[in-house]
CSV table of N, CA and C in Angstrom, one decimal:
chain,number,residue,atom,x,y,z
O,1,MET,N,14.4,186.3,139.7
O,1,MET,CA,15.4,185.2,139.9
O,1,MET,C,16.7,185.9,140.4
O,2,LYS,N,17.3,185.2,141.4
O,2,LYS,CA,18.5,185.7,142.0
O,2,LYS,C,19.7,185.5,141.1
O,3,PRO,N,20.8,186.3,141.2
O,3,PRO,CA,21.9,186.2,140.3
O,3,PRO,C,22.6,184.8,140.4
O,4,LYS,N,22.7,184.2,141.6
O,4,LYS,CA,23.3,182.9,141.7
O,4,LYS,C,22.5,181.8,140.9
O,5,LYS,N,21.2,181.9,140.9
O,5,LYS,CA,20.4,181.0,140.2
O,5,LYS,C,20.6,181.1,138.7
O,6,HIS,N,20.7,182.4,138.2
O,6,HIS,CA,21.0,182.6,136.8
O,6,HIS,C,22.4,182.0,136.5
O,7,ALA,N,23.4,182.2,137.3
O,7,ALA,CA,24.7,181.6,137.1
O,7,ALA,C,24.7,180.1,137.0
O,8,ARG,N,24.0,179.5,137.9
O,8,ARG,CA,23.9,178.0,137.9
O,8,ARG,C,23.2,177.5,136.7
O,9,ILE,N,22.2,178.2,136.2
O,9,ILE,CA,21.5,177.8,135.0
O,9,ILE,C,22.4,178.0,133.8
O,10,GLY,N,23.2,179.1,133.8
O,10,GLY,CA,24.1,179.4,132.7
O,10,GLY,C,25.2,178.3,132.7
O,11,MET,N,25.8,178.0,133.8
O,11,MET,CA,26.8,176.9,133.9
O,11,MET,C,26.3,175.6,133.4
O,12,PHE,N,25.1,175.3,133.8
O,12,PHE,CA,24.5,174.0,133.3
O,12,PHE,C,24.5,174.0,131.8
O,13,HIS,N,24.0,175.0,131.2
O,13,HIS,CA,23.9,175.1,129.7
O,13,HIS,C,25.3,175.1,129.0
O,14,LEU,N,26.2,175.8,129.6
O,14,LEU,CA,27.6,175.8,129.0
O,14,LEU,C,28.2,174.4,129.1
O,15,GLU,N,28.0,173.7,130.3
O,15,GLU,CA,28.6,172.4,130.5
O,15,GLU,C,27.9,171.4,129.5
O,16,GLU,N,26.6,171.5,129.3
O,16,GLU,CA,25.9,170.6,128.4
O,16,GLU,C,26.4,170.8,127.0
O,17,ALA,N,26.7,172.0,126.6
O,17,ALA,CA,27.2,172.3,125.2
O,17,ALA,C,28.5,171.6,125.0
O,18,VAL,N,29.4,171.7,126.0
O,18,VAL,CA,30.7,171.1,126.0
O,18,VAL,C,30.6,169.6,126.0
O,19,LEU,N,29.7,169.0,126.8
O,19,LEU,CA,29.5,167.6,126.9
O,19,LEU,C,29.0,167.0,125.6
O,20,ASP,N,28.1,167.8,124.9
O,20,ASP,CA,27.5,167.4,123.6
O,20,ASP,C,28.6,167.3,122.6
O,21,VAL,N,29.5,168.3,122.5
O,21,VAL,CA,30.6,168.3,121.6
O,21,VAL,C,31.5,167.1,121.9
O,22,LEU,N,31.8,166.9,123.1
O,22,LEU,CA,32.7,165.8,123.5
O,22,LEU,C,32.1,164.4,123.1
O,23,LEU,N,30.8,164.3,123.4
O,23,LEU,CA,30.2,163.0,123.0
O,23,LEU,C,30.2,162.8,121.5
O,24,ALA,N,29.9,163.8,120.7
O,24,ALA,CA,29.9,163.7,119.3
O,24,ALA,C,31.3,163.3,118.8
O,25,ALA,N,32.3,164.0,119.4
O,25,ALA,CA,33.7,163.7,119.0
O,25,ALA,C,34.1,162.2,119.3
O,26,LYS,N,33.7,161.8,120.5
O,26,LYS,CA,34.0,160.4,121.0
O,26,LYS,C,33.4,159.4,120.0
O,27,ASN,N,32.1,159.7,119.6
O,27,ASN,CA,31.4,158.8,118.8
O,27,ASN,C,32.1,158.7,117.4
O,28,LYS,N,32.8,159.7,117.0
O,28,LYS,CA,33.5,159.7,115.7
O,28,LYS,C,35.0,159.2,115.9
O,29,GLY,N,35.4,158.9,117.1
O,29,GLY,CA,36.7,158.5,117.4
O,29,GLY,C,37.7,159.6,117.4
O,30,GLU,N,37.2,160.8,117.6
O,30,GLU,CA,38.1,162.0,117.6
O,30,GLU,C,38.6,162.3,119.0
O,31,CYS,N,39.8,162.8,119.1
O,31,CYS,CA,40.3,163.4,120.3
O,31,CYS,C,40.6,164.9,120.0
O,32,ILE,N,39.7,165.8,120.5
O,32,ILE,CA,39.8,167.2,120.1
O,32,ILE,C,40.3,168.0,121.3
O,33,GLY,N,40.9,169.1,121.0
O,33,GLY,CA,41.4,170.0,122.0
O,33,GLY,C,40.5,171.1,122.3
O,34,VAL,N,41.0,172.0,123.2
O,34,VAL,CA,40.2,173.1,123.7
O,34,VAL,C,39.7,174.0,122.6
O,35,ALA,N,40.6,174.4,121.7
O,35,ALA,CA,40.2,175.3,120.7
O,35,ALA,C,39.1,174.8,119.8
O,36,GLU,N,39.2,173.5,119.5
O,36,GLU,CA,38.1,172.9,118.6
O,36,GLU,C,36.8,172.7,119.4
O,37,ILE,N,36.9,172.4,120.7
O,37,ILE,CA,35.7,172.3,121.5
O,37,ILE,C,35.0,173.7,121.5
O,38,SER,N,35.8,174.8,121.7
O,38,SER,CA,35.3,176.1,121.7
O,38,SER,C,34.6,176.5,120.5
O,39,LYS,N,35.2,176.1,119.3
O,39,LYS,CA,34.6,176.5,118.0
O,39,LYS,C,33.3,175.7,117.8
O,40,ARG,N,33.4,174.4,118.0
O,40,ARG,CA,32.2,173.5,117.8
O,40,ARG,C,31.0,173.8,118.7
O,41,SER,N,31.3,174.3,119.9
O,41,SER,CA,30.2,174.6,120.8
O,41,SER,C,29.7,176.0,120.7
O,42,GLY,N,30.4,176.8,120.0
O,42,GLY,CA,30.0,178.2,119.9
O,42,GLY,C,30.5,179.1,121.1
O,43,ILE,N,31.2,178.5,122.0
O,43,ILE,CA,31.7,179.2,123.1
O,43,ILE,C,33.1,179.7,122.8
O,44,TYR,N,33.2,180.7,122.0
O,44,TYR,CA,34.5,181.2,121.5
O,44,TYR,C,34.5,182.7,121.5
O,45,ARG,N,35.5,183.2,122.2
O,45,ARG,CA,35.6,184.7,122.3
O,45,ARG,C,36.6,185.1,121.2
O,46,SER,N,36.1,185.9,120.3
O,46,SER,CA,36.9,186.4,119.2
O,46,SER,C,37.5,187.7,119.6
O,47,LEU,N,38.8,187.6,119.9
O,47,LEU,CA,39.6,188.8,120.3
O,47,LEU,C,40.4,189.3,119.2
O,48,GLU,N,41.1,190.4,119.4
O,48,GLU,CA,41.9,191.0,118.3
O,48,GLU,C,43.0,190.0,117.9
O,49,ASN,N,43.6,189.3,118.9
O,49,ASN,CA,44.7,188.3,118.7
O,49,ASN,C,44.0,187.0,118.6
O,50,GLU,N,43.7,186.5,117.3
O,50,GLU,CA,43.0,185.3,117.1
O,50,GLU,C,43.7,184.1,117.8
O,51,ASN,N,44.9,184.1,118.1
O,51,ASN,CA,45.6,183.0,118.6
O,51,ASN,C,45.7,183.1,120.2
O,52,SER,N,45.1,184.0,120.7
O,52,SER,CA,45.1,184.2,122.2
O,52,SER,C,44.5,183.1,122.9
O,53,ALA,N,45.2,182.6,124.0
O,53,ALA,CA,44.6,181.6,124.9
O,53,ALA,C,43.3,182.0,125.5
O,54,LEU,N,43.1,183.3,125.6
O,54,LEU,CA,41.9,183.8,126.2
O,54,LEU,C,40.6,183.5,125.4
O,55,ASN,N,40.8,183.2,124.1
O,55,ASN,CA,39.7,182.9,123.3
O,55,ASN,C,39.0,181.6,123.8
O,56,ASP,N,39.8,180.7,124.4
O,56,ASP,CA,39.3,179.4,124.8
O,56,ASP,C,39.2,179.3,126.4
O,57,SER,N,39.3,180.4,127.0
O,57,SER,CA,39.4,180.4,128.5
O,57,SER,C,38.1,179.8,129.2
O,58,ILE,N,36.9,180.1,128.6
O,58,ILE,CA,35.7,179.6,129.2
O,58,ILE,C,35.6,178.1,129.1
O,59,VAL,N,35.9,177.6,127.9
O,59,VAL,CA,35.9,176.1,127.7
O,59,VAL,C,37.0,175.5,128.5
O,60,ARG,N,38.2,176.1,128.6
O,60,ARG,CA,39.3,175.5,129.4
O,60,ARG,C,38.8,175.4,130.8
O,61,GLY,N,38.2,176.4,131.4
O,61,GLY,CA,37.7,176.3,132.8
O,61,GLY,C,36.7,175.3,133.0
O,62,LEU,N,35.8,175.1,132.0
O,62,LEU,CA,34.7,174.1,132.1
O,62,LEU,C,35.3,172.7,132.1
O,63,LEU,N,36.3,172.5,131.2
O,63,LEU,CA,37.0,171.2,131.1
O,63,LEU,C,37.7,170.8,132.4
O,64,ILE,N,38.4,171.8,133.0
O,64,ILE,CA,39.0,171.6,134.3
O,64,ILE,C,38.0,171.2,135.3
O,65,LYS,N,36.9,171.9,135.4
O,65,LYS,CA,35.8,171.6,136.3
O,65,LYS,C,35.3,170.2,136.1
O,66,LEU,N,35.0,169.8,134.9
O,66,LEU,CA,34.4,168.5,134.5
O,66,LEU,C,35.4,167.4,134.8
O,67,ILE,N,36.7,167.6,134.6
O,67,ILE,CA,37.7,166.6,134.9
O,67,ILE,C,37.8,166.4,136.5
O,68,CYS,N,37.8,167.5,137.2
O,68,CYS,CA,37.9,167.5,138.7
O,68,CYS,C,36.7,166.7,139.3
O,69,GLU,N,35.6,166.9,138.6
O,69,GLU,CA,34.3,166.2,139.1
O,69,GLU,C,34.2,164.7,138.6
O,70,ASP,N,35.3,164.3,137.9
O,70,ASP,CA,35.3,162.9,137.3
O,70,ASP,C,34.1,162.7,136.3
O,71,ARG,N,33.7,163.7,135.6
O,71,ARG,CA,32.7,163.6,134.7
O,71,ARG,C,33.2,163.4,133.3
O,72,ILE,N,34.5,163.7,133.0
O,72,ILE,CA,35.1,163.4,131.7
O,72,ILE,C,36.5,163.0,132.0
O,73,GLU,N,37.1,162.3,131.0
O,73,GLU,CA,38.5,162.0,131.0
O,73,GLU,C,39.3,162.6,129.9
O,74,GLU,N,40.5,162.9,130.0
O,74,GLU,CA,41.3,163.4,128.9
O,74,GLU,C,41.6,162.3,128.0
O,75,CYS,N,41.7,162.6,126.7
O,75,CYS,CA,42.1,161.7,125.7
O,75,CYS,C,43.5,162.1,125.3
O,76,LYS,N,44.3,161.1,124.7
O,76,LYS,CA,45.6,161.4,124.2
O,76,LYS,C,45.6,161.3,122.7
O,77,LYS,N,46.1,162.3,122.1
O,77,LYS,CA,46.2,162.3,120.6
O,77,LYS,C,47.4,161.5,120.2
O,78,PRO,N,47.5,161.0,119.0
O,78,PRO,CA,48.6,160.2,118.6
O,78,PRO,C,50.0,160.7,118.9
O,79,ASN,N,50.2,162.1,118.8
O,79,ASN,CA,51.5,162.7,119.1
O,79,ASN,C,51.6,163.0,120.6
O,80,ASN,N,50.8,162.3,121.4
O,80,ASN,CA,50.9,162.4,122.9
O,80,ASN,C,50.4,163.8,123.4
O,81,GLN,N,49.8,164.6,122.6
O,81,GLN,CA,49.2,165.8,123.2
O,81,GLN,C,47.9,165.5,123.8
O,82,ARG,N,47.6,166.4,124.8
O,82,ARG,CA,46.3,166.2,125.5
O,82,ARG,C,45.2,166.7,124.6
O,83,GLY,N,44.0,166.1,124.7
O,83,GLY,CA,42.8,166.5,124.0
O,83,GLY,C,41.7,166.7,124.9
């Protein structure tokens, strides 16, 4: 199998993991952020600095892609933060 095909398959599975987490959160009436999506999906990079934005960079990139493709919408938390 060629590398690009592996990448497409990998992206599909990562997107599905994120979408599954988002659907479960929506069904519970939750508006969750990037860090929580990362943890619930298991797509979390544990670096030395636990508060590093890089820990959630994969999920952040996937969310941007899904929003740009109009596959998901951002939710607003009560304190007007994005979720």
